[in-house]
Short mmCIF file of C-alpha atoms in Angstrom, two decimals:
data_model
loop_
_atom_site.label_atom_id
_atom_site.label_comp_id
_atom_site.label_asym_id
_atom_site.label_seq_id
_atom_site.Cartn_x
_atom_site.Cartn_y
_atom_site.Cartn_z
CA UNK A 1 96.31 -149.20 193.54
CA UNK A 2 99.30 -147.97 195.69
CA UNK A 3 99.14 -144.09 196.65
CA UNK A 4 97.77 -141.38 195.27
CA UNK A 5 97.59 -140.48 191.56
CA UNK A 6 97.10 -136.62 190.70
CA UNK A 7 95.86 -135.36 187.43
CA UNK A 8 96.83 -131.08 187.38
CA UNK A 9 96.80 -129.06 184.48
CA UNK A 10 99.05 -126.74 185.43
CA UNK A 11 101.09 -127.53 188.82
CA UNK A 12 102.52 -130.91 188.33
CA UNK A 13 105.63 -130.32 189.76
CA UNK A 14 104.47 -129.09 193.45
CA UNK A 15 102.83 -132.43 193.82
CA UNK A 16 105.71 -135.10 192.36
CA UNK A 17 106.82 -135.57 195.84
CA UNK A 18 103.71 -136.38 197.29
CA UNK A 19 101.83 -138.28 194.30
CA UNK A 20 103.07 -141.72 193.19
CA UNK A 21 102.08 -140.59 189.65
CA UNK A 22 101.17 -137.38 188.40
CA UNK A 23 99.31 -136.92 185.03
CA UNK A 24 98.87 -133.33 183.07
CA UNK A 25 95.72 -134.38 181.64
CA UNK A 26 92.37 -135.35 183.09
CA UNK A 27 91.65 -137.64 180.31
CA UNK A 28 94.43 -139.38 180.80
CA UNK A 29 94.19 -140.08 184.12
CA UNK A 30 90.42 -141.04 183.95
CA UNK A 31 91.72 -143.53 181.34
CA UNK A 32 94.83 -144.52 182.68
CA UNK A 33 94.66 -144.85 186.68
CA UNK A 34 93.61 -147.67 188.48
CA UNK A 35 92.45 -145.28 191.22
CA UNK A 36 88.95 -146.32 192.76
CA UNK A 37 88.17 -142.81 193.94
CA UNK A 38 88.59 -139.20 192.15
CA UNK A 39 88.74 -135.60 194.51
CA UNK A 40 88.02 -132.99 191.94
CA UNK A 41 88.64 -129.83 192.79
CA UNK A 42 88.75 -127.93 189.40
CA UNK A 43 87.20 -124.47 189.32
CA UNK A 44 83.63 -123.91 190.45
CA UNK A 45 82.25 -123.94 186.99
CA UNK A 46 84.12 -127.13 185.79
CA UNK A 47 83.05 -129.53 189.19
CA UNK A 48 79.74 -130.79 186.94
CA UNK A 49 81.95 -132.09 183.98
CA UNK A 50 84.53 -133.70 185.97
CA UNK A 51 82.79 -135.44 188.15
CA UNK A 52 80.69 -136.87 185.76
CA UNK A 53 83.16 -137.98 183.94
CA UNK A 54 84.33 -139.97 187.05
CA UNK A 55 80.80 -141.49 187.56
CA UNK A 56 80.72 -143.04 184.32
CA UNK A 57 84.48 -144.24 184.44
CA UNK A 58 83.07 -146.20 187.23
CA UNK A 59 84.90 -144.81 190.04
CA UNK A 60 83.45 -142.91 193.60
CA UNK A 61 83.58 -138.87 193.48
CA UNK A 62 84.28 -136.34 196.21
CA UNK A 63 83.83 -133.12 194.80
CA UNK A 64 84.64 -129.77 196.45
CA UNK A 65 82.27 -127.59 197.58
CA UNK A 66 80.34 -126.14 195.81
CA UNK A 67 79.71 -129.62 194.43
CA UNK A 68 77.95 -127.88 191.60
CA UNK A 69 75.93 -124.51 190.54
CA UNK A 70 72.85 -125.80 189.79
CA UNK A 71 69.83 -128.18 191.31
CA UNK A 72 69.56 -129.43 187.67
CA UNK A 73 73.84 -130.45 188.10
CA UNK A 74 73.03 -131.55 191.46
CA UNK A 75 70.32 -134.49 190.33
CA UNK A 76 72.14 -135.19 187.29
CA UNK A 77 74.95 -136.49 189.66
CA UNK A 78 73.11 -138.29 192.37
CA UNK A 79 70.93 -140.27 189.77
CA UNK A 80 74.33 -141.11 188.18
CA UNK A 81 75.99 -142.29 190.96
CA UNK A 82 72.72 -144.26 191.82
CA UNK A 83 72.35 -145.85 188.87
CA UNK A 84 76.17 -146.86 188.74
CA UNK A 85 76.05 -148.24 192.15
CA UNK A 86 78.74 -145.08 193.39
CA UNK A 87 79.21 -143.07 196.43
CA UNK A 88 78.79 -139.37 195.41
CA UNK A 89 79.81 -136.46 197.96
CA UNK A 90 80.69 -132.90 198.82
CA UNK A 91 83.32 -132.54 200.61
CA UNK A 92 82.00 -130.76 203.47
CA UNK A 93 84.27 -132.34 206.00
CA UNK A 94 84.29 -130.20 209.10
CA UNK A 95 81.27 -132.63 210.19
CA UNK A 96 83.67 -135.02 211.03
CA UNK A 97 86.04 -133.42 213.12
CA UNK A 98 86.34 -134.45 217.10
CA UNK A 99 84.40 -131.26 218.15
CA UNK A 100 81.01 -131.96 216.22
CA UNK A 101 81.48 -135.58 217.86
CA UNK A 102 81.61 -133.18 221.29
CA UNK A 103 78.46 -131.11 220.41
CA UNK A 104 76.56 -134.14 219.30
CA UNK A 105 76.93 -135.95 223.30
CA UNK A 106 75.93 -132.46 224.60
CA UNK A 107 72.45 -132.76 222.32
CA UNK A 108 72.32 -136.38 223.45
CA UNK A 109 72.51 -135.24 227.24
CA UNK A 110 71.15 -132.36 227.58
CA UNK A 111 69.07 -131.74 224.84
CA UNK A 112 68.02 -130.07 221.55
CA UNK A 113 69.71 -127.60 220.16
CA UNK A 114 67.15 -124.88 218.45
CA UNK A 115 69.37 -121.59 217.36
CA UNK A 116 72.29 -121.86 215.75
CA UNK A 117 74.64 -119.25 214.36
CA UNK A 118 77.27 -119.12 211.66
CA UNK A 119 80.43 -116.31 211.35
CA UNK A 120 82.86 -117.21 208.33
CA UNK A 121 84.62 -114.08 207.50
CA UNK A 122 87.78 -113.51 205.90
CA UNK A 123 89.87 -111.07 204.43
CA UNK A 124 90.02 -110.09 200.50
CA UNK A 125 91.61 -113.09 198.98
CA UNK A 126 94.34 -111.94 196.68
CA UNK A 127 93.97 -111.82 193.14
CA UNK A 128 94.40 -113.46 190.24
CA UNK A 129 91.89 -116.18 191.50
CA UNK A 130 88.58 -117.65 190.33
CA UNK A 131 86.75 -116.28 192.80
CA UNK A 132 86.16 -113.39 190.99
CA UNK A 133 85.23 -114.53 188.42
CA UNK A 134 81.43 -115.04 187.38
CA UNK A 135 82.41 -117.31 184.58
CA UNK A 136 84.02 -119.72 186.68
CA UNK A 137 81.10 -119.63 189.48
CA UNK A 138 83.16 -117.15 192.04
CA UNK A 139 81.45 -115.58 194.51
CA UNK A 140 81.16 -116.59 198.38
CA UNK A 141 77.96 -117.70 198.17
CA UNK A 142 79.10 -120.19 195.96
CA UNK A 143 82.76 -120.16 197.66
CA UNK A 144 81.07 -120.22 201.30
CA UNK A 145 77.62 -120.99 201.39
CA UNK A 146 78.22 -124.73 201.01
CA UNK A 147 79.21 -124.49 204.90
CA UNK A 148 76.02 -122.59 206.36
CA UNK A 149 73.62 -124.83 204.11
CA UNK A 150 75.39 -128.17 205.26
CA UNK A 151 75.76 -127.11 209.00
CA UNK A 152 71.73 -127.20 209.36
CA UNK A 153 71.50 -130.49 208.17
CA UNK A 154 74.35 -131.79 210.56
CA UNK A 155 72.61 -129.75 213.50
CA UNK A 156 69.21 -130.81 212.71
CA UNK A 157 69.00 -133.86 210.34
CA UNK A 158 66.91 -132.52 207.85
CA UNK A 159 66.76 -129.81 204.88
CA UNK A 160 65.24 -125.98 205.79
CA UNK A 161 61.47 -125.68 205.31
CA UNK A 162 62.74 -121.85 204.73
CA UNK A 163 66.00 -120.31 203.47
CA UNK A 164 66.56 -116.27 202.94
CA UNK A 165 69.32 -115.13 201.72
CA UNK A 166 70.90 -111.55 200.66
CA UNK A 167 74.20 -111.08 198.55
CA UNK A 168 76.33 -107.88 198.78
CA UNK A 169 78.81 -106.85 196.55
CA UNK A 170 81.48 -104.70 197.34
CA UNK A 171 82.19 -101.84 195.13
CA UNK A 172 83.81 -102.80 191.95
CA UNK A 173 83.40 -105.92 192.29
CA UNK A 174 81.28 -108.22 189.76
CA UNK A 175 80.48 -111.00 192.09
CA UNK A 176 79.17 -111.04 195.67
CA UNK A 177 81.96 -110.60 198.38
CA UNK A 178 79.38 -111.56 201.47
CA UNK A 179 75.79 -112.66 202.30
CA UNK A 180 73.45 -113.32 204.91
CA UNK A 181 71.41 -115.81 205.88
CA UNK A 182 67.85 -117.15 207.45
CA UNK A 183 67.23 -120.75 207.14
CA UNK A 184 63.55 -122.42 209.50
CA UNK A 185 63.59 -126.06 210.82
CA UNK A 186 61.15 -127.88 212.05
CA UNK A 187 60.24 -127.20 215.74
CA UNK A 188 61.28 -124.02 215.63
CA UNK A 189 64.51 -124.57 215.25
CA UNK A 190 66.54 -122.28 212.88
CA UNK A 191 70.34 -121.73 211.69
CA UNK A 192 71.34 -117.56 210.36
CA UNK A 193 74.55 -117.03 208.93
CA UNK A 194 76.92 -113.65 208.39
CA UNK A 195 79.65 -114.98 205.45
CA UNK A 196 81.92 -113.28 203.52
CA UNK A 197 84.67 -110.99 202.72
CA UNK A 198 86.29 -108.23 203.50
CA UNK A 199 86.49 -108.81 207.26
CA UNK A 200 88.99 -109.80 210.17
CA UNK A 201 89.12 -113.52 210.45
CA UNK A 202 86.63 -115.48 212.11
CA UNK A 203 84.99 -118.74 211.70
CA UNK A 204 82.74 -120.13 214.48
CA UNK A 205 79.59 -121.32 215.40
CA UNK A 206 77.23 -120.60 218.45
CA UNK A 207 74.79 -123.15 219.34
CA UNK A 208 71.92 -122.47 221.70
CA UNK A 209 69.14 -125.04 223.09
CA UNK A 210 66.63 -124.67 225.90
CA UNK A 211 69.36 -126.70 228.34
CA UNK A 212 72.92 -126.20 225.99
CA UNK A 213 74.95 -123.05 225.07
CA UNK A 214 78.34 -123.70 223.56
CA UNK A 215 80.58 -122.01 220.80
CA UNK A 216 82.73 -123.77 218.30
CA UNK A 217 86.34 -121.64 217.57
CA UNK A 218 87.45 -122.31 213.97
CA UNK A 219 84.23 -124.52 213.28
CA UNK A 220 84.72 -125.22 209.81
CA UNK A 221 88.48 -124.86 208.66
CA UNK A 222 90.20 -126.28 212.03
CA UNK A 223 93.81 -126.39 211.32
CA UNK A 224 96.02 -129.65 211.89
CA UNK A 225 97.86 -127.88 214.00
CA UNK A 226 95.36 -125.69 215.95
CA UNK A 227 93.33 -127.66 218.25
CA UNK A 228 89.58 -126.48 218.17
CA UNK A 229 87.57 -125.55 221.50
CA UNK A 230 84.42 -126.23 222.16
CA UNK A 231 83.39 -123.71 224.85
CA UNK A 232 80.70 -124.73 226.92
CA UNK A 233 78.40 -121.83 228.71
CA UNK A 234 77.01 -122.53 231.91
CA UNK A 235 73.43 -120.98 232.28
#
């Protein structure tokens, strides 16, 4: 395979430049490329389908989050890819950005980290746009929560024993706009989380341990070129 192939329904032209082949159907391009790898990023609703489609045409999926709407979706995909010898993942990226590199030396020299706290707020995205759309699995929990349930299990290496959450919606709206939420660790550790719309930007996580105190600016979405900070707090 030589570049990158792109399969769009509906914006073909905006990525002839970049693609070395662009097809207008999914089908086609499940039948057709010799790409090893598919990145769907289809509309919430439609991430199930398409990716496994791509597990049984044999190739690895990335899928963006939310990766699916279901824990019935969810094991339907990882036995799939297990069975067919695949790598299968959300793409949940921020993990692997410089600064989480930075926070995981602090834990490894001065300790645990036991509290953590997430703030992913945005403004109203504008409309038309799936995200408003139950049908198509809008919402930000669906939209946002992907990044508070992942960031535990970077933190902390494990699933929540406990996870609370509360959806608001904003007047007139059909699908949540923000939620909160309370997720328990082991050891006492635990991660809470304020996500959502309408609100003046801000994305960034504070991290707290009995001997570390640091805050991440632009945690999750860091810009290529806006160079994150990882500010350190001296007790």
């Amino acid at each position: 395979m030589s570049g990158v192939h792109v399969a769009t329904r509906s914006q073909g032209e905006a990525f002839s430049a970049a693609a070395s082949r662009v097809f207008r159907s999914y089908d086609e391009a499940l039948r057709d490329s010799d790409a090893e790898l598919v990145y769907v990023s289809t509309r919430n609703h439609e991430h199930f389908e398409w990716a496994m489609a791509a597990l049984r045409s044999g190739r690895h999926v990335v899928v963006d989050k939310p990766a699916t709407l279901s824990l019935a979706q969810s094991e339907t995909l990882a036995e799939t890819a297990a069975r067919g010898q695949r790598v299968l993942a959300e793409a949940t990226v921020y993990a692997w950005h410089p600064q989480f590199a930075h926070v995981r030396s602090l834990v490894a020299t001065r300790g645990p980290i036991t509290r953590a706290n997430v703030l992913f707020a945005i403004p109203w995205i504008a409309r038309p746009n799936y995200r408003y759309e139950v049908a198509s699995g809008g919402g930000m929990l669906w939209d946002l929560g992907p990044y508070a349930v992942s960031c535990g299990r970077v933190l902390f290496g494990e699933p929540p024993e406990t996870v609370v959450a509360t959806k608001v919606h904003a007047d007139g709206e059909d699908v949540d706009t923000s939620f909160s939420v309370l997720m328990t660790y082991s050891n006492g550790r635990a991660l809470a989380g304020h996500v959502g719309m309408p609100f003046a930007y801000s994305n960034r996580l504070d991290l707290v341990g009995p001997s570390v105190s640091a805050t991440l600016e632009r945690a999750f979405t860091t810009a290529p070129d806006a160079p994150a900070r990882v500010i350190e707090w001296a007790g």
